[in-house]
mmCIF file of C-alpha atoms in Angstrom:
data_model
loop_
_atom_site.group_PDB
_atom_site.id
_atom_site.type_symbol
_atom_site.label_atom_id
_atom_site.label_comp_id
_atom_site.label_asym_id
_atom_site.label_seq_id
_atom_site.Cartn_x
_atom_site.Cartn_y
_atom_site.Cartn_z
ATOM 1 C CA ASP A 1456 0.097 0.318 -0.188
ATOM 2 C CA ILE A 1457 1.170 3.329 -0.498
ATOM 3 C CA VAL A 1458 1.312 5.476 2.445
ATOM 4 C CA MET A 1459 0.609 9.108 2.574
ATOM 5 C CA SER A 1460 2.496 11.701 5.254
ATOM 6 C CA GLN A 1461 1.831 14.594 6.130
ATOM 7 C CA THR A 1462 3.294 17.626 7.439
ATOM 8 C CA PRO A 1463 2.745 19.133 9.886
ATOM 9 C CA LEU A 1464 -0.130 17.365 11.256
ATOM 10 C CA SER A 1465 -0.807 21.073 13.178
ATOM 11 C CA SER A 1466 -0.715 24.462 11.930
ATOM 12 C CA PRO A 1467 -1.729 27.457 13.691
ATOM 13 C CA VAL A 1468 -1.643 30.393 11.594
ATOM 14 C CA THR A 1469 -2.620 33.975 11.809
ATOM 15 C CA LEU A 1470 -5.405 35.539 9.394
ATOM 16 C CA GLY A 1471 -3.832 36.896 6.106
ATOM 17 C CA GLN A 1472 -1.148 35.038 6.541
ATOM 18 C CA PRO A 1473 0.310 32.357 4.234
ATOM 19 C CA ALA A 1474 -0.050 28.801 5.024
ATOM 20 C CA SER A 1475 1.804 25.265 3.479
ATOM 21 C CA ILE A 1476 1.094 21.543 4.021
ATOM 22 C CA SER A 1477 3.622 19.035 2.909
ATOM 23 C CA CYS A 1478 2.598 15.397 1.547
ATOM 24 C CA ARG A 1479 5.170 12.515 0.754
ATOM 25 C CA SER A 1480 3.843 9.529 -0.521
ATOM 26 C CA SER A 1481 6.107 6.310 0.117
ATOM 27 C CA GLN A 1482 6.092 5.603 -3.794
ATOM 28 C CA SER A 1483 5.878 7.712 -6.929
ATOM 29 C CA LEU A 1484 1.996 8.363 -7.830
ATOM 30 C CA VAL A 1485 2.677 8.687 -11.717
ATOM 31 C CA HIS A 1486 -0.295 5.913 -13.105
ATOM 32 C CA SER A 1487 1.432 4.306 -16.037
ATOM 33 C CA ASP A 1488 -0.828 6.450 -18.351
ATOM 34 C CA GLY A 1489 1.444 9.489 -17.289
ATOM 35 C CA ASN A 1490 -1.114 11.132 -14.751
ATOM 36 C CA THR A 1491 -0.649 12.074 -11.074
ATOM 37 C CA TYR A 1492 -3.388 11.489 -9.291
ATOM 38 C CA LEU A 1493 -3.156 13.094 -5.595
ATOM 39 C CA SER A 1494 -5.953 15.387 -4.560
ATOM 40 C CA TRP A 1495 -6.666 17.535 -1.635
ATOM 41 C CA LEU A 1496 -9.338 17.810 0.681
ATOM 42 C CA HIS A 1497 -10.973 20.314 2.984
ATOM 43 C CA GLN A 1498 -13.173 19.081 5.756
ATOM 44 C CA ARG A 1499 -14.381 21.943 8.384
ATOM 45 C CA PRO A 1500 -15.611 20.572 12.003
ATOM 46 C CA GLY A 1501 -19.116 19.091 11.278
ATOM 47 C CA GLN A 1502 -19.077 18.954 7.750
ATOM 48 C CA PRO A 1503 -18.013 16.263 5.338
ATOM 49 C CA PRO A 1504 -14.720 16.628 3.512
ATOM 50 C CA ARG A 1505 -14.822 18.823 0.385
ATOM 51 C CA LEU A 1506 -12.746 18.558 -2.639
ATOM 52 C CA LEU A 1507 -10.035 21.433 -3.400
ATOM 53 C CA ILE A 1508 -7.542 20.169 -5.719
ATOM 54 C CA TYR A 1509 -7.120 17.162 -8.072
ATOM 55 C CA LYS A 1510 -4.155 16.043 -10.285
ATOM 56 C CA ILE A 1511 -1.759 17.955 -8.195
ATOM 57 C CA SER A 1512 -2.672 21.430 -9.025
ATOM 58 C CA ASN A 1513 -6.208 21.611 -10.744
ATOM 59 C CA ARG A 1514 -8.670 23.532 -8.474
ATOM 60 C CA PHE A 1515 -11.859 22.394 -8.214
ATOM 61 C CA SER A 1516 -14.833 23.989 -9.233
ATOM 62 C CA GLY A 1517 -15.968 27.131 -6.623
ATOM 63 C CA VAL A 1518 -12.068 26.772 -4.947
ATOM 64 C CA PRO A 1519 -10.799 30.266 -4.612
ATOM 65 C CA ASP A 1520 -7.692 30.547 -6.095
ATOM 66 C CA ARG A 1521 -5.827 31.184 -2.730
ATOM 67 C CA PHE A 1522 -5.053 27.785 -2.716
ATOM 68 C CA SER A 1523 -2.624 25.889 -4.974
ATOM 69 C CA GLY A 1524 -1.377 22.511 -5.310
ATOM 70 C CA SER A 1525 2.313 21.672 -6.655
ATOM 71 C CA GLY A 1526 4.721 19.048 -6.715
ATOM 72 C CA ALA A 1527 5.570 15.834 -8.540
ATOM 73 C CA GLY A 1528 6.666 12.060 -7.905
ATOM 74 C CA THR A 1529 6.432 11.645 -4.282
ATOM 75 C CA ASP A 1530 6.456 15.277 -2.956
ATOM 76 C CA PHE A 1531 3.516 17.327 -3.126
ATOM 77 C CA THR A 1532 2.312 20.869 -1.381
ATOM 78 C CA LEU A 1533 -0.875 22.511 -0.682
ATOM 79 C CA LYS A 1534 -0.542 26.247 -0.381
ATOM 80 C CA ILE A 1535 -2.893 29.040 0.995
ATOM 81 C CA SER A 1536 -2.068 32.286 0.123
ATOM 82 C CA ARG A 1537 -3.577 34.345 2.530
ATOM 83 C CA VAL A 1538 -5.736 32.095 5.383
ATOM 84 C CA GLU A 1539 -9.134 33.623 5.958
ATOM 85 C CA ALA A 1540 -11.623 32.332 8.907
ATOM 86 C CA GLU A 1541 -13.216 29.775 6.496
ATOM 87 C CA ASP A 1542 -10.088 27.877 6.271
ATOM 88 C CA VAL A 1543 -9.701 26.395 9.243
ATOM 89 C CA GLY A 1544 -10.149 22.742 9.340
ATOM 90 C CA VAL A 1545 -8.524 19.363 8.666
ATOM 91 C CA TYR A 1546 -6.765 19.030 5.232
ATOM 92 C CA TYR A 1547 -6.073 15.882 3.548
ATOM 93 C CA CYS A 1548 -3.809 14.590 1.102
ATOM 94 C CA THR A 1549 -5.343 11.314 -1.022
ATOM 95 C CA GLN A 1550 -3.567 9.411 -3.992
ATOM 96 C CA VAL A 1551 -5.705 7.219 -6.226
ATOM 97 C CA THR A 1552 -3.079 6.028 -8.536
ATOM 98 C CA GLN A 1553 -2.921 2.539 -6.862
ATOM 99 C CA LEU A 1554 -5.603 0.733 -5.003
ATOM 100 C CA PRO A 1555 -6.202 0.920 -2.156
ATOM 101 C CA ILE A 1556 -6.697 4.409 -2.090
ATOM 102 C CA THR A 1557 -5.110 5.928 0.809
ATOM 103 C CA PHE A 1558 -5.036 9.415 2.807
ATOM 104 C CA GLY A 1559 -2.854 11.223 4.578
ATOM 105 C CA GLN A 1560 -3.129 11.488 8.401
ATOM 106 C CA GLY A 1561 -4.520 15.024 8.113
ATOM 107 C CA THR A 1562 -3.009 18.480 8.822
ATOM 108 C CA ARG A 1563 -5.300 20.537 11.361
ATOM 109 C CA LEU A 1564 -5.379 24.049 10.111
ATOM 110 C CA GLU A 1565 -6.287 26.489 13.322
ATOM 111 C CA ILE A 1566 -6.275 30.028 13.884
ATOM 112 C CA LYS A 1567 -3.842 31.644 16.214
ATOM 113 C CA GLU B 122 -27.409 20.299 -7.830
ATOM 114 C CA VAL B 123 -25.585 16.886 -6.980
ATOM 115 C CA GLN B 124 -26.812 15.533 -3.652
ATOM 116 C CA LEU B 125 -25.811 12.819 -1.885
ATOM 117 C CA VAL B 126 -28.133 11.709 0.599
ATOM 118 C CA GLU B 127 -27.126 8.589 3.038
ATOM 119 C CA SER B 128 -29.561 6.637 5.647
ATOM 120 C CA GLY B 129 -29.554 3.315 7.208
ATOM 121 C CA GLY B 130 -26.841 4.187 9.838
ATOM 122 C CA GLY B 131 -27.225 3.323 13.443
ATOM 123 C CA LEU B 132 -26.244 1.307 16.351
ATOM 124 C CA VAL B 133 -25.642 -2.232 15.771
ATOM 125 C CA GLN B 134 -23.988 -5.591 18.046
ATOM 126 C CA PRO B 135 -20.565 -6.402 17.255
ATOM 127 C CA GLY B 136 -20.865 -9.047 14.783
ATOM 128 C CA GLY B 137 -24.518 -7.916 13.632
ATOM 129 C CA SER B 138 -25.241 -6.645 9.999
ATOM 130 C CA LEU B 139 -26.142 -3.396 8.604
ATOM 131 C CA ARG B 140 -26.999 -1.980 5.439
ATOM 132 C CA LEU B 141 -26.326 1.739 4.397
ATOM 133 C CA SER B 142 -27.726 3.117 1.309
ATOM 134 C CA CYS B 143 -27.349 6.533 -0.601
ATOM 135 C CA ALA B 144 -29.893 8.547 -2.765
ATOM 136 C CA ALA B 145 -28.378 10.450 -5.777
ATOM 137 C CA SER B 146 -29.778 13.087 -7.616
ATOM 138 C CA GLY B 147 -28.768 16.086 -9.698
ATOM 139 C CA PHE B 148 -26.478 13.895 -12.335
ATOM 140 C CA THR B 149 -26.464 10.891 -14.332
ATOM 141 C CA PHE B 150 -25.884 8.663 -11.418
ATOM 142 C CA SER B 151 -25.021 5.386 -13.555
ATOM 143 C CA ASP B 152 -22.356 7.623 -15.417
ATOM 144 C CA HIS B 153 -20.094 7.671 -12.444
ATOM 145 C CA TRP B 154 -18.130 5.133 -10.220
ATOM 146 C CA MET B 155 -18.776 5.370 -6.283
ATOM 147 C CA ARG B 156 -17.376 4.998 -3.472
ATOM 148 C CA TRP B 157 -17.721 4.319 0.286
ATOM 149 C CA VAL B 158 -15.227 6.401 2.426
ATOM 150 C CA ARG B 159 -15.420 6.628 6.571
ATOM 151 C CA LEU B 160 -13.862 8.767 9.570
ATOM 152 C CA ALA B 161 -13.680 6.622 12.360
ATOM 153 C CA PRO B 162 -13.759 8.747 15.559
ATOM 154 C CA GLY B 163 -10.227 10.421 16.706
ATOM 155 C CA LYS B 164 -8.979 9.272 13.144
ATOM 156 C CA GLY B 165 -8.440 9.936 9.599
ATOM 157 C CA LEU B 166 -10.093 8.828 6.318
ATOM 158 C CA GLU B 167 -10.381 5.475 5.219
ATOM 159 C CA TRP B 168 -11.384 4.768 1.339
ATOM 160 C CA VAL B 169 -13.687 1.134 2.254
ATOM 161 C CA ALA B 170 -14.892 0.215 -1.507
ATOM 162 C CA ASN B 171 -15.614 1.553 -5.300
ATOM 163 C CA ILE B 172 -18.092 0.302 -7.953
ATOM 164 C CA SER B 173 -17.926 0.981 -11.188
ATOM 165 C CA PRO B 174 -20.924 2.435 -13.375
ATOM 166 C CA ASP B 175 -22.178 -0.727 -14.448
ATOM 167 C CA GLY B 176 -21.870 -2.501 -10.785
ATOM 168 C CA ASN B 177 -19.326 -5.495 -12.210
ATOM 169 C CA THR B 178 -16.521 -4.114 -10.980
ATOM 170 C CA ARG B 179 -16.165 -3.859 -7.726
ATOM 171 C CA THR B 180 -12.915 -3.233 -5.148
ATOM 172 C CA TYR B 181 -12.417 -3.041 -1.096
ATOM 173 C CA VAL B 182 -9.691 -2.291 1.174
ATOM 174 C CA ASP B 183 -8.708 -5.670 3.044
ATOM 175 C CA SER B 184 -10.369 -4.842 6.419
ATOM 176 C CA VAL B 185 -13.658 -5.141 5.170
ATOM 177 C CA ARG B 186 -13.183 -7.255 2.281
ATOM 178 C CA GLY B 187 -15.783 -10.275 2.731
ATOM 179 C CA ARG B 188 -17.632 -8.436 5.066
ATOM 180 C CA PHE B 189 -18.891 -5.683 3.164
ATOM 181 C CA THR B 190 -20.717 -5.773 -0.096
ATOM 182 C CA ILE B 191 -20.917 -2.433 -2.301
ATOM 183 C CA SER B 192 -23.847 -2.294 -4.997
ATOM 184 C CA ARG B 193 -25.755 0.001 -6.662
ATOM 185 C CA HIS B 194 -29.222 0.113 -8.365
ATOM 186 C CA ASN B 195 -28.779 2.671 -11.486
ATOM 187 C CA ALA B 196 -32.730 3.048 -11.936
ATOM 188 C CA LYS B 197 -33.071 3.840 -8.525
ATOM 189 C CA ASN B 198 -29.881 6.198 -8.578
ATOM 190 C CA SER B 199 -29.227 4.312 -5.445
ATOM 191 C CA LEU B 200 -25.467 3.101 -4.020
ATOM 192 C CA TYR B 201 -25.641 0.366 -0.940
ATOM 193 C CA LEU B 202 -23.278 -0.918 1.596
ATOM 194 C CA GLN B 203 -24.019 -3.721 3.425
ATOM 195 C CA MET B 204 -21.917 -4.813 6.105
ATOM 196 C CA ASP B 205 -21.928 -7.542 7.697
ATOM 197 C CA SER B 206 -19.972 -9.183 10.672
ATOM 198 C CA LEU B 207 -19.934 -5.938 11.783
ATOM 199 C CA ARG B 208 -16.884 -5.017 14.515
ATOM 200 C CA ALA B 209 -15.873 -2.745 17.034
ATOM 201 C CA GLU B 210 -13.666 -0.713 14.752
ATOM 202 C CA ASP B 211 -15.813 -0.380 11.782
ATOM 203 C CA THR B 212 -17.467 2.553 14.268
ATOM 204 C CA ALA B 213 -17.139 5.502 12.122
ATOM 205 C CA VAL B 214 -18.811 7.667 10.150
ATOM 206 C CA TYR B 215 -19.801 6.399 6.158
ATOM 207 C CA TYR B 216 -19.694 8.732 3.584
ATOM 208 C CA CYS B 217 -21.205 8.428 0.154
ATOM 209 C CA VAL B 218 -18.615 9.645 -2.675
ATOM 210 C CA ARG B 219 -19.254 10.677 -6.213
ATOM 211 C CA VAL B 220 -16.190 9.579 -8.598
ATOM 212 C CA ASP B 221 -15.746 12.955 -10.941
ATOM 213 C CA GLY B 222 -16.539 11.488 -14.533
ATOM 214 C CA TYR B 223 -13.544 13.425 -16.535
ATOM 215 C CA GLY B 224 -10.909 10.667 -15.752
ATOM 216 C CA TYR B 225 -9.382 12.668 -12.494
ATOM 217 C CA ARG B 226 -10.364 9.538 -10.505
ATOM 218 C CA THR B 227 -11.101 12.131 -7.350
ATOM 219 C CA PHE B 228 -13.519 12.135 -4.764
ATOM 220 C CA ASP B 229 -16.043 15.182 -6.317
ATOM 221 C CA TYR B 230 -19.161 15.521 -4.138
ATOM 222 C CA TRP B 231 -19.679 13.687 -0.885
ATOM 223 C CA GLY B 232 -22.968 13.030 0.949
ATOM 224 C CA GLN B 233 -23.565 14.393 4.747
ATOM 225 C CA GLY B 234 -22.438 11.162 6.521
ATOM 226 C CA ASN B 235 -23.774 8.489 8.653
ATOM 227 C CA LEU B 236 -23.010 7.197 11.535
ATOM 228 C CA VAL B 237 -22.735 3.899 12.525
ATOM 229 C CA THR B 238 -21.958 2.800 16.192
ATOM 230 C CA VAL B 239 -21.122 -1.052 16.542
ATOM 231 C CA SER B 240 -20.640 -1.702 20.910
ATOM 232 C CA SER B 241 -22.778 -3.985 22.764
#
């Protein structure tokens, strides 16, 4: 199984400041079709997860452009350019390149 | 508007069974792969099962294979998860999830979730 490791596990940030979350996979996420199926999800307290980013860097419909994804191979990053109050919650990276689908442990973003 | 509404959760004793349902609307259900994903208390997300649009391909995480069965009824726009031989570690909120229709393999829409508690 591909193990997904996120750092940090907790991130206190100041409103208006940037935030960054790292995700590392135990093996390359490049599929035989040439695509890298790495997504980022955000879960607010009491709500289901929602899709932010797919295929490393593509923002899902309605996701603000302050969110961006980057990376390749085994190392990926989610960046928030200016944190807003609604960004609190847990962020997960997930790979769908290979079964079983696996998730990172989650990174809890909180406001200082 | 895409909507996924789960039902059927609740309290069940270890060794018991439960069937989760997910009613889909706002899209052509028969065009999409579907998944079940769960979130156990104090833990992270865990993928449980996938099913193809025609229902012929089903895959499971090792921990539930042989105990859980994913199925669908396209004419009723419904997804199901039959859970047998339930264990305490199956306690979680279970989410019905749509897979995008563009080949990105991603989880583009999620239901609100349904709590399953396995306890005596």
